[in-house]
Amino acid sequence: MRRYSKVIGTGAYLPEEIRTNDHISQTVDTSDSWIFERTGIKSRRIAGPDESAASMAEIAARQALAAAECDPNTIDLIIVATGTPDRVYPSTGCLLQQRLGIKNTVAFDVQAACSGSIFALSIADQYIQSGAAKTVLIVGSELCSRIVDWTDRATCILFGDGAGAVLLSASDEAGILSTHICSDGEYEDLLYCPNPQAATEPNKDETGFIRMRGNEVFKIAVNTLGQIVDETLAANNMDKSEIDWLVPHQANIRIIAATAKKLRMSMDQVVVTLENQGNTSSASVLIAFNEAVRDGRIQRGQVVLLEAFGAGFTWGSALIKY
Ligand code: ACO
């Protein structure tokens, strides 16, 4: 009998401060209407000075643990997806482990930019299917506001802060049906965040801020996400009509709408959170998934397609029977 990874709990955290498009247009040459029409974003959350990837991850993780009524000490693997770790090391996974008071477990970070939580789901599923782990905590946690150049109107309008979590447990019942992940480092210059302390001289960029050639990223994202959807359906011998919910990475409403169109899905079957959250990078898919589980849209037994695309480029999908 196949051993599945079943979702037993979800959680999320969004910081209190709301930064609207109007607020941003006071400091850079942009407008609420330009941002909303091109991206679908109206506002985003900004973490306070005392908050970090680990502190936000802890809140989201505790919610997921409470939802599953799970004792943290039964977790045998913690994977945190983040591009904004508190420290280069120890990993945010280790910091989260310590915050949750868990001993004798494995904890590490995954760095796959906006696709991070899909990569984490894929790794977790391999651990569970192979029998190497039974209960896995996955968290995507991002402080994008700290790596955004607030004077660059092409990027500062897009990003927000937050964390999302999912708890998986080994089960005989269907759970994750398949995951598909891929990377192509050829596109490293279209979207990147420099690390000034470690970069070689020719690549020196002292800012440490996100740099993006948005229009080129946009086109590749739309095509690639279309392909991953086809690959996922084919691998599961499934028809588009069998998918109940699409939970996409929240980068741009036009990218999301293009994927929904490819699946012939109405936007009513698509979970969209970016209007009031912006792009929270690796956290976005898990925050959206949590929202739709908690408000009752996603029901037990339904088929949910999670997908993401990000810097690298990296991309991936996870097809889940919830
Ligand atoms: N306000 C007003 N004008 C702007 C703004 C702004 N905030 N930003 C750019 N413009 C201008 C540009 O300067 C340009 O002007 P020009 O024609 O005079 O040169 C014009 O608007 C059009 O610029 P484009 O970049 O072509 O605009 P586009 O329609 O592509 O929208 C956007 C830009 C929203 C960034 C879009 O390209 C996008 O969403 N890209 C994909 C982002 C993404 O998916 N990233 C991957 C995940 S993120 C991660 O992994 C970390």
XYZ file of C-alpha atoms in Angstrom, residues 126-309:
184
model
C 9.983 12.005 -0.382
C 10.896 11.627 3.307
C 7.395 10.459 4.217
C 6.961 8.116 1.237
C 10.321 6.471 1.903
C 9.499 5.952 5.567
C 12.335 8.232 6.736
C 9.875 10.609 8.437
C 6.358 10.384 9.804
C 5.431 13.938 10.780
C 6.892 16.919 8.928
C 6.465 20.638 9.606
C 6.899 22.946 6.614
C 6.997 26.726 6.947
C 7.521 29.488 4.384
C 8.513 32.731 6.126
C 9.628 35.937 4.443
C 10.592 39.498 5.317
C 10.607 40.779 1.749
C 10.268 44.373 2.975
C 13.860 44.214 4.295
C 15.391 43.203 0.936
C 13.309 45.551 -1.199
C 14.738 48.829 -2.473
C 11.991 51.247 -1.427
C 13.240 53.747 -4.042
C 12.818 51.249 -6.941
C 9.225 51.523 -8.177
C 9.584 48.417 -10.353
C 10.013 46.104 -7.340
C 8.920 47.855 -4.124
C 5.262 47.739 -5.155
C 5.242 43.953 -5.389
C 6.387 42.429 -2.133
C 5.075 41.892 1.408
C 5.902 39.996 4.601
C 4.310 36.922 6.178
C 4.537 33.233 7.009
C 2.531 30.118 6.175
C 2.768 26.606 7.608
C 1.561 23.113 6.852
C 1.894 19.951 8.906
C 2.104 16.617 7.084
C 1.680 13.150 8.508
C 2.189 9.684 7.010
C -1.152 8.113 6.104
C -2.758 5.263 4.154
C -5.351 7.768 2.944
C -4.586 9.845 -0.159
C -2.749 13.127 0.504
C -0.012 14.558 -1.718
C -0.605 12.841 -5.078
C 2.554 14.148 -6.755
C 5.088 16.958 -6.677
C 7.091 18.296 -9.609
C 9.979 20.711 -9.111
C 12.579 22.121 -11.474
C 15.350 24.757 -11.633
C 17.199 26.589 -14.388
C 20.120 28.749 -13.236
C 20.543 30.178 -16.732
C 18.178 32.980 -15.726
C 20.102 34.115 -12.623
C 20.335 37.721 -13.855
C 16.636 38.294 -14.519
C 15.709 38.120 -10.845
C 18.158 38.087 -7.967
C 19.019 39.399 -4.557
C 22.752 39.999 -4.077
C 24.653 38.955 -0.989
C 27.217 41.797 -0.708
C 29.388 40.083 1.891
C 29.964 36.925 -0.121
C 29.837 38.055 -3.765
C 32.877 37.922 -6.023
C 34.256 41.281 -7.179
C 32.655 41.373 -10.679
C 29.268 40.592 -9.152
C 29.602 43.121 -6.334
C 26.309 44.839 -5.630
C 26.518 46.551 -2.267
C 22.798 47.096 -1.954
C 21.579 43.617 -1.042
C 18.226 44.506 -2.646
C 16.014 42.510 -5.045
C 16.734 43.252 -8.711
C 14.269 42.135 -11.361
C 13.667 42.492 -15.090
C 9.931 42.151 -14.458
C 8.605 41.977 -17.992
C 10.980 39.162 -19.001
C 10.241 37.285 -15.776
C 6.533 37.683 -16.434
C 6.627 36.041 -19.870
C 8.739 33.081 -18.754
C 6.576 32.602 -15.638
C 3.362 32.362 -17.677
C 4.816 29.804 -20.117
C 6.545 27.721 -17.458
C 3.525 27.530 -15.172
C 1.425 26.384 -18.141
C 3.905 23.565 -18.760
C 4.058 22.452 -15.124
C 0.270 22.250 -15.000
C 0.272 19.944 -18.059
C 3.088 17.839 -16.575
C 1.227 17.464 -13.266
C -2.040 16.424 -14.901
C -0.287 13.946 -17.222
C 1.674 12.348 -14.361
C -1.571 11.742 -12.486
C -3.551 10.716 -15.563
C -6.012 13.404 -14.601
C -8.219 15.818 -16.506
C -8.330 19.579 -15.832
C -11.943 19.219 -14.693
C -10.890 17.020 -11.759
C -9.076 19.877 -9.998
C -11.277 21.618 -7.445
C -8.933 24.429 -6.385
C -5.890 26.235 -7.734
C -3.645 27.758 -5.052
C -1.014 29.686 -7.002
C 2.009 31.682 -5.930
C 0.785 35.244 -5.478
C 3.076 37.304 -7.734
C 0.736 38.953 -10.209
C -3.005 38.549 -10.883
C -2.336 38.417 -14.623
C 0.022 35.430 -14.206
C -2.556 33.723 -11.966
C -5.396 34.389 -14.446
C -3.320 32.947 -17.315
C -2.771 29.685 -15.384
C -6.466 29.482 -14.442
C -7.410 29.994 -18.090
C -5.105 27.170 -19.139
C -6.881 24.917 -16.627
C -10.273 26.232 -17.844
C -10.992 27.127 -14.216
C -13.231 29.977 -13.153
C -11.497 32.545 -10.922
C -13.971 31.415 -8.234
C -11.919 28.209 -7.951
C -8.654 30.117 -7.564
C -7.431 31.224 -4.142
C -6.192 34.806 -4.470
C -4.687 36.676 -1.527
C -2.308 39.075 -3.223
C -4.694 42.055 -3.253
C -4.033 42.700 0.433
C -0.742 40.842 0.887
C 1.376 41.351 -2.220
C 3.998 38.742 -3.042
C 5.262 37.087 0.147
C 7.675 34.893 -1.849
C 8.008 31.368 -0.421
C 5.254 32.037 2.142
C 2.529 32.969 -0.332
C 1.231 29.541 -1.388
C 1.012 28.298 2.206
C -0.683 31.489 3.427
C -3.282 31.189 0.632
C -3.769 27.455 1.281
C -4.318 28.114 4.994
C -6.819 30.880 4.268
C -8.971 28.693 2.012
C -8.831 25.736 4.415
C -9.834 27.885 7.381
C -12.678 29.736 5.626
C -14.102 26.396 4.462
C -13.563 26.783 0.722
C -11.183 23.808 0.534
C -12.992 20.723 1.850
C -11.651 17.273 2.796
C -11.475 15.003 -0.257
C -11.079 17.839 -2.759
C -8.167 18.019 -5.201
C -5.965 21.097 -4.876
C -3.178 22.197 -7.214
C -0.458 24.328 -5.618
C 2.080 25.961 -7.950
C 4.876 28.538 -7.857
C 7.565 30.228 -9.918
